[in-house]
Amino acid sequence: MDLTDRTYVVTGSASGIGAATTALLRARGARVIGCDIDNAEVAADLSTPEGRRSLVDQVNGFGPIDAVLAIAGGGRTGLLETNYFGAVATLQGLRPLLAQSPAPRAVAVSSTSALAPADDRIMRACLDGDEAAAVALLAADPSAGGDTGGYGIAKRALNRWVRRAAPTAEWAGSGIALNIVAPGVVDTPAAAWILADDEVRTAVETTAPQPFGGFPGRPEWIAELLCWLTSPDNRFVTGQVIFADGGSESALLGDLHWR
């Protein structure tokens, strides 16, 4: 895959899946504008409105872009702020610049944690764009969302936002493919708290098995899928939540969606 002459914006580029994707894109000839809290071309904190505006402003200074990969996230702090509001602000804020490309593509990274039950009140606040209400509701009930908590809620809301936005005039109507990749447990710094404790690791692996590829997965495997979805070769895939999880989603849900 030759990506020469294409410019990609990658959030969360300094580590984990973001770093693996950045390396793969550059190896295939792309120009990559890395975005992270530090150690990146664009330094911005997506957990704050100011940081999100700064990211969009800085990226606009680089000129035309061809793809946006909203990978930044995490499972310990700023759960709703970074994983949902930061991702959506990145995609929405850069969409006008992206629309100028002859082959514009966008993708966000979710998680199999989105399969967990989600608090409807917090979900509605997220989808309504009411960040203050969503954060306050989660703070008042940290147990909302069960084992995956606010992280799972944020990723589930992100899935729903992309599903709603992808077929609209602003996205598909402008020739922009917009998809979600939902990884299982991958060997990244964000998953270190799972992998470092044998008891936690066993519990997670038992609850959400990954029969194909093993546990944990590798960030390079997710990067390959992200790279294709945001390439000109993707001419017909949009609005999809693609689980790159070693079979975890299908093992947990079976044929639920097809009954």
Short mmCIF file of C-alpha atoms in Angstrom, two decimals, residues 253-259:
data_model
loop_
_atom_site.label_atom_id
_atom_site.label_comp_id
_atom_site.label_asym_id
_atom_site.label_seq_id
_atom_site.Cartn_x
_atom_site.Cartn_y
_atom_site.Cartn_z
CA LEU A 253 -22.82 -12.21 21.54
CA GLY A 254 -23.02 -15.09 19.09
CA ASP A 255 -25.61 -14.38 16.38
CA LEU A 256 -27.59 -11.91 18.51
CA HIS A 257 -27.71 -9.21 15.82
CA TRP A 258 -28.92 -11.60 13.13
CA ARG A 259 -31.86 -13.29 14.84
#
